[in-house]
XYZ file of C-alpha atoms in Angstrom:
787
model
C 7.246 -73.479 -22.475
C 4.088 -74.667 -20.952
C 5.666 -74.456 -16.965
C 6.847 -70.305 -17.968
C 3.237 -70.064 -19.059
C 1.714 -71.258 -15.506
C 3.915 -69.634 -13.416
C 3.193 -66.609 -15.174
C -0.802 -67.520 -14.682
C 0.037 -68.132 -11.456
C 1.797 -64.547 -10.709
C -1.121 -62.743 -12.826
C -3.665 -64.248 -10.468
C -1.820 -63.269 -7.152
C -0.857 -60.577 -8.403
C -4.629 -60.149 -9.414
C -5.918 -61.366 -6.312
C -4.201 -58.808 -4.592
C -5.346 -56.137 -6.415
C -8.848 -56.754 -5.699
C -8.020 -57.435 -2.374
C -6.951 -53.968 -1.892
C -9.150 -52.528 -3.919
C -11.742 -54.037 -1.616
C -9.796 -53.579 1.483
C -9.897 -50.046 0.452
C -13.267 -49.265 -0.234
C -14.684 -51.187 2.823
C -11.778 -49.376 4.995
C -11.664 -46.175 3.703
C -8.938 -43.474 5.104
C -9.570 -40.877 7.447
C -6.958 -38.411 5.982
C -7.733 -34.834 5.511
C -6.574 -33.007 2.023
C -3.140 -31.353 1.894
C -4.874 -27.645 2.098
C -6.439 -28.942 5.922
C -9.981 -29.396 4.466
C -11.551 -32.474 6.874
C -9.460 -31.532 10.110
C -8.347 -28.194 9.000
C -6.410 -26.025 10.944
C -5.764 -23.462 13.867
C -7.391 -20.116 12.379
C -4.380 -18.101 12.048
C -3.971 -14.042 11.420
C -0.559 -13.694 9.542
C 1.970 -10.294 8.912
C 2.789 -8.854 5.711
C 5.788 -11.710 5.730
C 3.128 -14.291 6.314
C 4.250 -14.828 9.887
C 1.315 -15.734 12.929
C 0.706 -12.511 14.424
C -2.267 -14.247 16.678
C -3.498 -18.198 16.143
C -6.816 -19.950 17.563
C -6.482 -23.418 17.963
C -9.008 -26.051 16.538
C -11.350 -27.161 18.629
C -9.819 -29.934 19.810
C -6.961 -27.490 21.184
C -4.247 -28.230 18.619
C -1.556 -25.492 17.262
C -0.796 -26.063 13.998
C 0.019 -23.249 10.808
C -0.296 -24.469 7.148
C 2.969 -24.847 5.497
C 3.709 -25.846 2.097
C 7.179 -27.922 0.953
C 7.787 -24.516 -0.866
C 7.256 -22.485 1.950
C 10.101 -24.680 4.147
C 13.721 -24.291 4.181
C 15.426 -26.669 2.045
C 18.023 -27.527 5.001
C 14.709 -28.707 6.603
C 14.260 -30.507 3.871
C 16.839 -32.490 3.057
C 17.479 -33.086 7.021
C 13.836 -34.752 6.899
C 14.435 -36.769 3.860
C 18.398 -38.037 4.133
C 16.979 -38.861 7.468
C 14.182 -40.542 8.089
C 13.520 -41.709 4.136
C 16.653 -41.005 1.468
C 14.122 -43.222 -1.399
C 10.743 -41.287 -0.685
C 10.011 -40.269 -3.918
C 11.600 -44.172 -5.301
C 9.362 -46.706 -3.390
C 5.686 -47.635 -2.841
C 4.844 -46.369 0.175
C 7.081 -48.652 1.956
C 10.728 -49.831 1.676
C 11.249 -52.870 1.545
C 14.946 -53.351 2.735
C 14.523 -50.948 5.510
C 11.549 -53.802 7.122
C 14.229 -56.204 6.579
C 16.415 -54.184 8.388
C 14.044 -53.684 11.211
C 13.150 -56.806 11.339
C 16.789 -58.887 11.468
C 17.266 -56.304 14.729
C 14.051 -57.078 16.340
C 15.244 -60.789 15.843
C 18.924 -60.177 16.852
C 18.232 -57.728 20.422
C 14.943 -59.381 21.071
C 13.289 -56.018 21.025
C 12.178 -53.428 18.303
C 15.395 -51.180 17.236
C 13.923 -49.698 14.548
C 10.302 -49.613 12.636
C 11.810 -49.506 9.363
C 9.285 -46.613 8.993
C 8.703 -44.382 5.401
C 7.693 -40.520 5.761
C 4.300 -42.389 4.114
C 4.187 -44.836 6.269
C 5.006 -42.036 9.695
C 2.549 -40.208 7.787
C -0.199 -42.883 8.405
C 0.703 -43.616 11.864
C -0.037 -39.989 12.560
C -3.684 -40.032 11.388
C -4.426 -43.860 11.909
C -2.382 -45.075 15.124
C -1.568 -48.399 15.850
C 0.039 -50.802 18.424
C 3.864 -51.143 17.961
C 3.074 -54.697 17.282
C 3.327 -57.039 14.028
C -0.418 -56.589 13.097
C 0.233 -53.473 13.964
C 2.885 -53.213 11.760
C 1.032 -55.145 9.112
C -2.101 -52.186 9.084
C 0.485 -49.255 8.965
C 1.785 -50.795 5.410
C -1.457 -50.994 4.179
C -2.350 -47.733 5.067
C 0.431 -45.983 3.553
C -0.106 -48.173 0.642
C -3.443 -46.536 0.740
C -1.913 -43.086 0.713
C 0.524 -43.110 -2.032
C -2.568 -44.639 -3.772
C -4.591 -41.388 -3.045
C -2.255 -38.468 -3.118
C 0.685 -37.295 -5.241
C 4.006 -38.026 -3.151
C 4.277 -33.297 -2.511
C 0.632 -34.164 -1.134
C 2.225 -36.734 1.155
C 4.913 -34.601 2.216
C 2.507 -31.423 2.585
C 0.553 -34.106 4.983
C 3.935 -34.908 7.602
C 5.301 -30.611 6.974
C 1.478 -29.565 8.765
C 0.673 -32.813 11.029
C 3.571 -33.984 12.538
C 4.063 -34.064 16.216
C 6.497 -31.871 17.984
C 5.442 -31.944 21.309
C 1.941 -30.623 23.150
C -0.588 -29.526 21.589
C 2.168 -28.219 18.817
C 1.771 -30.063 15.308
C 3.613 -29.115 11.679
C 7.185 -28.121 11.176
C 5.797 -24.052 11.038
C 4.705 -24.454 14.571
C 7.082 -25.399 16.007
C 9.166 -23.448 14.359
C 7.370 -20.343 15.724
C 6.800 -22.085 19.418
C 10.454 -23.239 19.376
C 12.686 -21.129 17.543
C 10.615 -17.972 17.317
C 11.070 -17.700 13.673
C 9.274 -19.009 10.088
C 10.211 -22.843 8.514
C 11.617 -21.103 5.549
C 14.456 -18.941 7.131
C 15.709 -22.587 9.401
C 19.795 -22.443 10.140
C 21.627 -26.142 9.368
C 21.117 -26.505 13.360
C 18.052 -25.613 13.653
C 16.873 -27.951 10.822
C 18.540 -30.543 11.885
C 16.450 -30.343 15.121
C 12.837 -30.190 14.016
C 13.617 -33.365 11.782
C 14.067 -35.804 14.677
C 12.347 -34.092 17.220
C 8.992 -36.390 15.742
C 10.912 -39.821 16.784
C 9.975 -38.463 20.343
C 8.342 -35.501 20.657
C 7.767 -35.282 24.626
C 11.351 -36.686 25.303
C 13.410 -34.392 22.379
C 11.246 -30.466 23.607
C 14.461 -28.070 23.704
C 12.423 -26.160 26.055
C 12.229 -29.052 28.888
C 15.492 -31.376 27.786
C 17.944 -28.857 26.155
C 20.993 -31.784 26.204
C 18.503 -34.416 24.913
C 17.799 -32.054 22.218
C 21.397 -31.488 21.372
C 22.938 -34.963 21.226
C 19.276 -35.856 18.867
C 19.817 -32.786 17.220
C 24.071 -33.646 16.572
C 23.472 -37.003 15.307
C 21.193 -35.893 12.310
C 23.761 -33.508 11.297
C 26.604 -36.651 11.209
C 24.299 -38.813 8.933
C 23.947 -35.463 6.511
C 27.829 -34.664 6.824
C 28.279 -38.362 6.387
C 26.032 -38.516 2.864
C 28.227 -35.748 2.141
C 25.166 -33.445 1.551
C 26.573 -31.165 4.592
C 30.355 -30.551 4.474
C 32.627 -31.171 7.780
C 32.617 -27.075 8.331
C 29.389 -26.604 8.136
C 28.432 -29.384 10.699
C 30.997 -28.650 13.255
C 29.493 -24.413 12.993
C 26.348 -26.262 13.328
C 26.710 -28.735 16.504
C 28.288 -24.950 18.291
C 24.637 -23.819 18.533
C 22.949 -23.442 21.315
C 19.635 -24.613 22.133
C 17.987 -22.597 23.368
C 14.777 -23.099 26.043
C 12.129 -21.690 24.801
C 7.956 -22.472 23.874
C 5.895 -20.073 22.681
C 3.044 -21.764 21.053
C 0.841 -18.856 21.173
C 1.809 -15.566 19.433
C -0.165 -12.212 20.690
C 0.909 -9.708 18.582
C -1.877 -7.310 16.962
C -4.063 -9.339 18.943
C -7.304 -7.007 19.015
C -6.962 -7.131 14.854
C -6.623 -10.591 14.683
C -9.646 -11.524 16.863
C -10.948 -9.135 14.081
C -10.404 -10.810 11.065
C -10.782 -14.818 12.772
C -14.038 -14.839 10.842
C -12.257 -14.133 7.213
C -10.341 -17.409 7.471
C -11.602 -19.763 4.894
C -10.932 -23.661 4.336
C -7.446 -23.211 6.825
C -5.842 -20.456 5.021
C -4.693 -18.221 7.292
C -6.108 -14.396 6.871
C -2.862 -11.774 5.595
C -2.594 -8.547 7.020
C -0.437 -5.477 6.074
C 1.484 -5.988 9.666
C 4.570 -4.639 9.581
C 6.299 -7.003 12.459
C 8.128 -4.206 13.104
C 6.054 -1.005 12.969
C 4.037 -3.138 14.876
C 6.376 -4.421 17.215
C 7.979 -0.715 18.053
C 4.784 0.882 18.183
C 3.338 -1.793 21.088
C 6.494 -1.166 23.426
C 5.937 2.344 22.690
C 2.680 2.306 24.033
C 3.332 0.431 26.864
C 6.069 2.455 27.565
C 3.736 5.237 28.394
C 0.853 3.774 30.031
C 3.272 2.214 32.437
C 3.344 5.726 34.365
C -0.389 6.873 33.405
C -3.011 6.551 35.859
C -4.894 3.561 36.525
C -7.540 2.059 33.883
C -6.283 4.203 31.303
C -5.523 2.958 27.860
C -4.150 4.114 24.519
C -5.025 2.829 20.608
C -2.286 3.395 17.953
C -3.336 2.655 13.983
C -0.187 3.165 11.741
C -1.629 3.449 7.581
C -0.098 3.528 4.647
C -0.566 7.082 2.186
C -0.374 5.165 -1.436
C -1.949 1.418 -0.254
C -4.252 2.585 3.050
C -2.834 -1.144 4.351
C -2.708 -0.936 8.044
C 0.632 -1.682 8.724
C 0.636 -1.419 13.193
C -2.797 -2.035 14.634
C -2.329 -1.329 18.723
C -6.359 -1.806 19.972
C -5.342 -1.176 23.567
C -2.238 -0.552 25.550
C -2.059 -4.677 26.886
C -4.785 -7.163 25.964
C -4.403 -9.691 29.045
C -4.482 -6.343 31.367
C -8.267 -6.378 32.866
C -7.079 -3.303 34.412
C -6.838 -1.533 31.761
C -9.825 -3.114 29.614
C -7.747 -4.204 27.781
C -9.371 -6.317 25.739
C -11.951 -3.509 24.097
C -10.674 -1.864 20.500
C -10.363 1.409 20.763
C -9.255 1.557 17.216
C -12.857 0.686 16.399
C -14.902 2.468 19.554
C -16.988 5.272 18.918
C -16.228 8.420 21.080
C -15.389 11.901 21.012
C -13.295 13.667 18.508
C -12.290 17.113 20.500
C -11.016 19.368 18.119
C -10.018 16.688 15.302
C -12.625 17.913 12.959
C -11.491 21.361 12.592
C -8.683 20.327 9.689
C -11.696 19.811 7.311
C -13.846 22.178 8.037
C -10.690 25.265 7.987
C -10.480 22.987 4.100
C -14.274 23.181 3.080
C -14.482 26.586 3.987
C -11.286 27.486 2.283
C -13.069 25.409 -1.019
C -16.611 27.545 -0.333
C -14.499 30.879 -1.311
C -14.932 31.616 3.009
C -11.396 32.733 3.775
C -7.679 31.889 2.423
C -4.967 30.593 4.856
C -4.447 34.435 6.304
C -8.512 35.955 6.630
C -8.962 38.146 9.778
C -11.067 35.852 12.294
C -11.384 36.675 15.931
C -11.278 34.437 19.181
C -12.967 36.664 21.706
C -15.940 35.685 23.618
C -19.066 35.705 21.836
C -22.781 34.146 22.506
C -23.643 31.930 19.181
C -27.755 32.044 19.808
C -27.227 31.066 23.490
C -24.344 28.796 22.263
C -21.367 30.009 24.116
C -18.031 27.871 23.957
C -14.539 28.858 25.287
C -11.173 28.268 24.980
C -9.034 24.580 26.499
C -7.334 27.477 28.325
C -10.041 30.602 28.441
C -7.709 32.786 27.212
C -8.759 34.814 24.543
C -6.187 36.349 21.457
C -8.130 38.804 19.475
C -7.866 39.335 16.280
C -5.826 36.149 14.541
C -4.802 34.501 10.950
C -7.188 31.329 10.176
C -3.750 29.542 9.964
C -3.211 30.588 13.474
C -6.431 29.936 14.509
C -6.037 26.574 12.956
C -2.351 25.362 14.191
C -3.282 26.881 18.356
C -6.436 25.365 17.900
C -8.686 28.387 19.050
C -12.572 27.308 19.839
C -14.171 31.006 18.960
C -12.898 31.095 15.399
C -13.802 27.507 14.318
C -17.534 27.354 15.769
C -17.686 31.318 13.793
C -16.692 29.572 10.741
C -19.506 26.693 11.317
C -21.777 29.160 11.879
C -21.204 30.464 8.424
C -20.898 27.155 6.925
C -24.069 25.447 8.678
C -23.424 22.539 10.868
C -25.531 20.336 8.345
C -24.015 21.150 5.087
C -20.392 20.653 6.806
C -21.711 16.900 8.480
C -22.920 15.603 4.843
C -20.060 16.679 3.040
C -18.300 14.402 5.642
C -20.671 11.898 5.025
C -19.544 11.770 1.561
C -15.860 11.951 1.742
C -16.244 8.548 4.010
C -16.280 11.155 7.523
C -19.373 9.396 9.512
C -19.614 11.114 12.641
C -22.285 9.298 15.615
C -24.601 11.534 17.113
C -27.273 11.103 20.141
C -30.155 9.031 19.318
C -32.540 12.173 17.596
C -29.956 13.918 17.644
C -29.009 16.620 14.832
C -25.520 18.223 13.162
C -25.283 21.183 15.839
C -22.624 23.986 16.349
C -21.077 21.251 19.440
C -19.491 18.874 15.997
C -16.696 21.317 16.311
C -15.950 21.174 19.559
C -16.518 17.269 19.863
C -20.302 16.925 19.725
C -20.348 13.676 18.153
C -19.151 10.384 18.287
C -15.948 8.878 15.359
C -13.841 5.659 15.370
C -9.946 5.966 15.021
C -9.824 4.384 12.020
C -12.219 6.128 10.152
C -10.681 9.567 11.276
C -7.164 7.930 10.175
C -8.333 7.544 7.128
C -9.676 10.697 6.655
C -7.150 12.512 7.295
C -4.643 9.983 4.696
C -6.256 12.740 2.671
C -4.078 15.611 3.350
C -1.075 13.239 2.344
C -3.152 12.168 -0.604
C -4.713 14.805 -2.593
C -8.232 14.998 -1.295
C -8.928 11.871 -0.821
C -10.049 10.191 2.036
C -10.453 6.165 2.407
C -11.449 2.788 4.201
C -8.096 1.740 6.016
C -7.552 -1.977 4.698
C -6.945 -4.249 6.975
C -6.017 -7.528 5.342
C -4.850 -8.489 1.793
C -7.403 -8.755 -0.638
C -9.489 -5.779 0.270
C -9.913 -4.021 -2.649
C -9.085 0.086 -2.508
C -11.940 2.468 -1.078
C -11.375 5.972 -1.747
C -13.717 9.062 -1.552
C -13.080 12.779 -2.227
C -13.251 14.486 1.105
C -11.746 17.745 -0.189
C -10.325 19.581 -2.944
C -6.427 18.269 -3.740
C -5.340 22.636 -3.124
C -7.482 22.777 0.128
C -5.610 19.384 1.942
C -2.094 20.560 0.284
C -2.942 24.424 2.734
C -4.151 22.251 5.114
C -1.441 19.924 5.579
C 1.359 23.194 5.866
C -0.867 25.146 8.236
C -0.211 21.677 10.414
C 2.931 21.077 9.343
C 4.605 24.828 11.254
C 3.204 24.405 14.225
C 6.064 23.389 16.958
C 6.470 20.072 18.278
C 6.198 20.185 21.832
C 9.450 17.926 22.304
C 11.654 20.098 20.568
C 10.776 22.957 22.089
C 13.564 24.828 21.089
C 12.650 24.729 17.654
C 12.500 22.675 14.822
C 15.444 21.117 13.379
C 15.912 20.408 9.604
C 14.342 17.006 9.920
C 14.536 14.313 7.314
C 11.113 14.960 4.714
C 10.241 11.704 6.379
C 9.677 12.792 10.017
C 7.871 15.880 8.720
C 4.630 15.710 10.356
C 1.583 17.584 10.167
C 0.026 17.150 13.397
C -3.549 17.893 14.896
C -4.523 17.304 18.470
C -7.520 17.535 20.613
C -9.640 16.376 23.559
C -12.933 15.726 24.518
C -14.955 17.026 27.271
C -13.907 16.069 30.560
C -10.354 14.925 29.571
C -11.919 11.539 28.227
C -10.811 11.774 25.189
C -6.884 12.220 24.042
C -6.318 12.624 20.205
C -3.454 13.075 18.317
C -3.433 12.317 14.787
C -0.143 12.624 11.958
C 0.300 12.717 8.172
C 3.868 12.244 6.554
C 4.503 11.691 2.994
C 4.227 7.786 3.110
C 1.829 7.328 6.774
C -1.082 8.380 8.824
C -0.674 7.735 12.036
C -3.506 8.210 15.065
C -3.425 8.119 18.569
C -5.663 7.699 21.075
C -5.319 7.784 24.940
C -8.147 7.375 27.615
C -10.040 5.454 29.636
C -12.329 2.928 27.575
C -15.180 3.150 29.963
C -15.254 6.909 29.178
C -15.037 8.323 32.962
C -12.615 11.336 32.385
C -8.447 11.899 32.720
C -8.601 14.934 34.393
C -5.543 16.921 32.879
C -4.430 14.621 30.349
C -5.026 16.157 27.314
C -4.010 15.481 23.520
C -1.193 17.690 24.029
C 1.116 16.096 26.948
C -0.946 12.811 26.697
C -1.290 11.500 22.486
C 1.226 14.110 21.032
C 4.428 12.850 22.694
C 3.605 8.889 21.824
C 2.786 10.469 18.030
C 5.944 12.046 17.718
C 8.099 9.054 18.968
C 6.034 6.229 16.942
C 6.636 8.916 13.767
C 10.431 8.797 14.280
C 10.299 5.104 14.280
C 8.882 3.968 10.898
C 11.256 3.499 8.197
C 12.181 6.537 6.019
C 11.576 6.775 2.601
C 8.307 5.347 1.047
C 6.256 4.677 -2.524
C 4.486 7.103 -4.632
C 4.587 10.829 -3.333
C 1.838 13.447 -5.185
C 3.298 16.344 -6.963
C 2.088 19.918 -5.448
C -0.653 20.985 -6.311
C -1.084 23.657 -9.213
C -4.150 25.417 -7.967
C -2.623 27.299 -5.169
C 0.147 30.205 -4.952
C 1.120 32.399 -2.827
C -0.534 36.264 -1.905
C 0.500 39.427 -0.310
C -3.310 40.416 1.136
C -3.868 43.401 3.625
C -5.839 43.030 7.200
C -8.344 44.420 7.985
C -9.891 43.733 4.676
C -9.189 41.059 3.879
C -7.994 41.142 -0.199
C -4.792 42.132 -2.254
C -3.295 45.788 -1.623
C -3.917 48.497 -3.910
C -0.070 49.835 -3.842
C 2.474 49.907 -1.592
C 0.966 52.931 -0.185
C -2.480 51.179 0.331
C -3.600 53.938 2.694
C -7.045 50.890 3.386
C -3.454 48.195 4.263
C -3.304 48.123 7.993
C -0.821 45.305 8.223
C 0.662 43.018 5.076
C 0.461 39.440 4.998
C 1.548 36.478 2.878
C -1.518 34.243 2.931
C -2.210 31.052 0.588
C -5.014 31.432 -1.927
C -7.233 28.458 -3.378
C -8.078 28.594 -7.181
C -7.001 32.704 -7.657
C -9.260 33.420 -4.601
C -9.312 36.314 -2.266
C -11.767 36.212 -0.125
C -12.762 39.854 2.339
C -12.536 39.433 5.620
C -16.020 37.831 6.830
C -18.992 40.222 8.007
C -18.906 41.661 11.576
C -21.226 39.486 13.877
C -21.419 42.395 16.266
C -23.378 44.564 13.652
C -27.306 44.849 13.897
C -27.322 44.867 9.787
C -24.955 43.924 6.963
C -22.495 47.520 6.517
C -20.142 47.756 3.722
C -16.126 47.365 4.354
C -14.445 49.957 4.105
C -17.082 52.623 4.976
C -17.344 55.948 2.665
C -17.662 58.953 4.795
C -18.140 62.868 4.480
C -16.653 65.114 7.182
C -17.021 68.554 7.975
C -14.087 70.131 7.443
C -15.165 73.274 10.281
C -15.709 69.914 12.735
C -13.629 67.081 12.063
C -17.345 65.885 12.575
C -19.050 63.016 10.042
C -22.424 63.772 8.558
C -24.762 62.211 5.988
C -24.277 61.614 2.275
C -27.513 63.998 1.726
C -26.173 67.137 3.503
C -22.408 66.761 1.642
C -21.361 70.013 -0.194
C -18.703 71.390 -1.728
C -15.389 71.765 0.095
C -16.312 68.723 2.378
C -13.704 65.460 2.107
C -14.462 62.306 1.709
C -12.829 59.486 3.303
C -12.522 55.571 3.057
C -12.027 53.911 6.342
C -11.029 50.095 6.464
C -12.953 48.971 9.478
C -11.452 46.100 12.067
C -14.199 43.835 13.579
C -15.859 45.515 16.628
C -15.235 42.758 18.116
C -11.767 42.750 18.079
C -11.117 46.006 19.278
C -10.388 45.473 23.135
C -6.752 43.914 21.466
C -6.089 46.621 18.798
C -2.963 49.679 20.249
C -4.340 52.644 19.766
C -2.875 53.962 16.203
C -5.172 50.670 14.642
C -8.184 52.046 16.473
C -7.342 55.597 15.232
C -6.687 54.322 11.672
C -10.565 52.163 12.116
C -11.824 54.931 13.855
C -15.069 56.742 12.486
C -15.736 60.085 14.073
C -18.656 60.979 16.323
C -22.388 61.987 13.612
C -22.601 65.727 13.122
C -26.490 66.452 15.139
C -26.605 68.939 12.370
C -27.234 67.093 9.644
C -27.514 62.295 10.655
C -29.852 62.570 7.980
C -30.874 58.643 8.321
C -26.862 57.049 9.029
C -27.236 54.969 11.893
C -26.711 56.662 15.111
C -24.062 56.134 17.857
C -23.641 52.314 19.007
C -24.325 51.273 22.246
C -21.359 51.422 24.810
C -20.566 49.833 27.995
C -18.502 51.374 31.137
C -16.545 49.971 33.858
C -17.464 51.256 37.256
C -16.022 51.343 40.816
C -12.377 50.651 39.304
C -10.199 53.970 38.733
C -7.209 53.649 35.884
C -3.755 53.420 36.550
C -5.225 52.167 40.403
C -2.796 50.271 43.317
C -4.576 47.663 44.718
C -2.943 45.720 47.977
C -3.998 43.871 50.590
C -5.215 45.987 53.845
C -2.856 46.184 56.456
C -0.365 42.978 57.440
C -2.849 40.757 55.486
C -0.828 38.919 52.925
C -3.928 37.429 50.809
C -4.127 39.583 47.785
C -7.565 41.868 47.751
C -10.641 40.865 46.087
C -12.373 42.997 43.525
C -15.232 44.069 43.164
C -16.509 43.626 38.903
C -19.041 46.269 37.283
C -20.291 48.001 34.221
C -23.133 50.032 33.346
C -24.265 49.721 29.507
C -23.983 47.093 27.308
C -26.240 44.945 25.004
C -26.642 41.442 26.322
C -24.585 39.159 28.005
C -21.200 41.119 29.606
C -17.964 39.213 29.489
C -15.109 39.921 31.671
C -11.478 39.262 30.846
C -8.496 39.301 33.039
C -5.621 39.576 30.930
C -7.361 38.250 27.905
C -8.344 34.931 30.470
C -12.510 35.225 30.689
C -12.586 35.314 34.531
C -16.591 35.671 35.006
C -19.900 36.491 33.104
C -22.446 39.494 34.284
C -25.348 41.371 33.035
C -25.234 45.406 33.073
C -24.887 46.254 36.858
C -24.876 42.981 38.491
C -20.929 42.536 40.546
C -19.156 39.359 40.586
C -16.627 39.526 43.018
C -12.795 38.229 41.638
C -9.789 37.219 44.088
C -7.046 37.949 42.311
C -4.210 35.408 42.387
C -0.892 37.374 41.031
C 0.334 40.528 41.497
C 2.267 43.231 39.093
C 0.551 44.900 36.409
C -2.766 43.830 35.390
C -5.299 44.703 32.598
C -9.496 44.092 32.637
C -11.716 44.596 30.051
C -15.589 44.096 29.759
C -16.971 43.259 26.618
C -20.907 42.655 25.028
C -22.309 40.597 23.102
C -22.429 43.453 20.140
C -18.705 44.148 20.091
C -18.754 47.399 22.779
C -16.044 47.612 25.367
C -14.570 48.939 27.933
C -10.642 48.210 29.766
C -9.480 49.643 32.614
C -5.130 48.902 33.350
C -3.626 48.610 37.292
C -1.049 47.281 39.258
C -1.201 45.142 42.180
C 1.320 44.639 44.623
C 1.961 42.428 47.852
C 0.772 43.740 51.536
C 2.700 45.151 54.028
C 4.771 43.109 56.076
C 5.346 44.319 59.448
C 8.151 43.769 61.160
């Protein structure tokens, strides 16, 4: 009995000494191992897509590419292949498998050289962080470190360390990085053959790199497959099919999808955790490809930016900050999503929306597109043509400048700017500058991401929002427009014909119907197109990042085609859509008064139109700008039955007829037909009883041009003639329009020369700032040809 006690005491003493010695060595030789979550040595900063796949990775300070991963985020096929090939008893041994070590020692003694290391996965992790020479002493140190690992970490944590730090050749570490670098996919989507390949690579990462030695890699992979079949883990059919897969030669350790977004979000990375965005890889890839295709034929130094935002969540699904991040000739490193640029006409929808809310207009309010001076500010249309009387909806769809400036002048630039800021759309002005009338034509600065967030209001009940770049960012919404006003504006913009469908708009799927607006800044520096569907808001900018002009490249032809291609590529269907607003309806209105008709035969109703009205309010046509003082419309007058002339009210006697006349804006009269002019004309004032009524307005008259004249070059000359533009009378600046196009300005009596460039019937009109006008028609013919 005493012998057994002595043996037990000796055994206890040995164990105690061993434990004590291990404890002392553990204290004196601590592990240099990071936390499994990447704390100490950390990971490369990774920005991922919505599905967790890396968009771009920034290497760690040592230049290593490593994407954090856990066992639960790796394919079970890989884990099975790894454990059965490397360490079948991983979850049962204390870090060292004595049977494997004895087998390795026997092979060494028999062959005279090491044939296998007998290493467990724990021992391999120890060697990764504490390298040692391939000697007996080195193996002993490796065993000690493996025991340390088992003492300080759980099996899952040790497996996590291996998955993240195992070498896979070059600067690639970890199975997730290797899977993306060599296979182009996440480690949770591996096939049997791919799982076997990645399981064997760390044994000889340089020698088995599939991009350099595909044959060696295939042979090593097949060895793993054979072992899996032999162990009965995979059946023979699965093993045979896995061997048939080719080992492809590729190596892409640095993904570069959405590189500018990744650069922007890099600072958000914490404790080795990736920054996860809302980017949809399919939408992002398609948008980037479409931008690259569009820029292939673009002038040098031209770039483009695209932002695709999901309306319901404000999540950014695609972020293309430049045409090509690596193309220095196009300044690809400049992120144009964030750049402050002139918005051109893209703010007009919000102006019309505010005017609807303020009760100034309905969708068919009579506006006038004609030359006019706003306290010295004389804007022009993009085409230099003027259209005369237009409805508000048409003016917005055609992006006419004069009606927009007119509305802004009535609302007030300061008030409009405050409304935009209240809704989250902050405009940028030059230092010391204040909001003025030019802001509606691009006289301010805005960012693409801010503009897209504002346009989202048109699809989401008037609520604009800050676009969300990374998951975890909260929703931030602000009311920009009334829900009904937003719906009316969206409906107006959706009726604009697409330029890529010149034959008319087919019956598109609802998800493809887009409300869109273009914009072009002064000097063709910025071309914009913003589109809104039920599901997404898409913004496109095209131009030169250095701010130099791109002549001829405006929104409709430079940015709109790209927007429609992107919209057509987006997934069909989406989440929640808002119900139609209850505070809008359609009503019949009349021009020129802008109000409801009094009946079927209303004499004051010159033209009938169907308008969208907000909150049941049908505002009348805005007051005539050209009048010296406010005048009622319609006008009640008294007529002398004997002469047909107008008399003052105080001169009216029994028998005189009272008449009510609906007046068109005076500045619109050059575009009215003879019948409408007669219906809105006020007879001249009788000299016998002028009372206090206003006098006959000033007039303007073209001189030197006879009506119906025929002009042709003299003699045998082919060049069309030059005509002299001259007029007498009028108030202020005189505007000369040839077939509706502004061709010159002059003062009364001044002469301007105009070279005619086209033959045929031409119409010349002169207008002054009070709305007075004169017009003459003439014919231009080619000269005689000498035979």
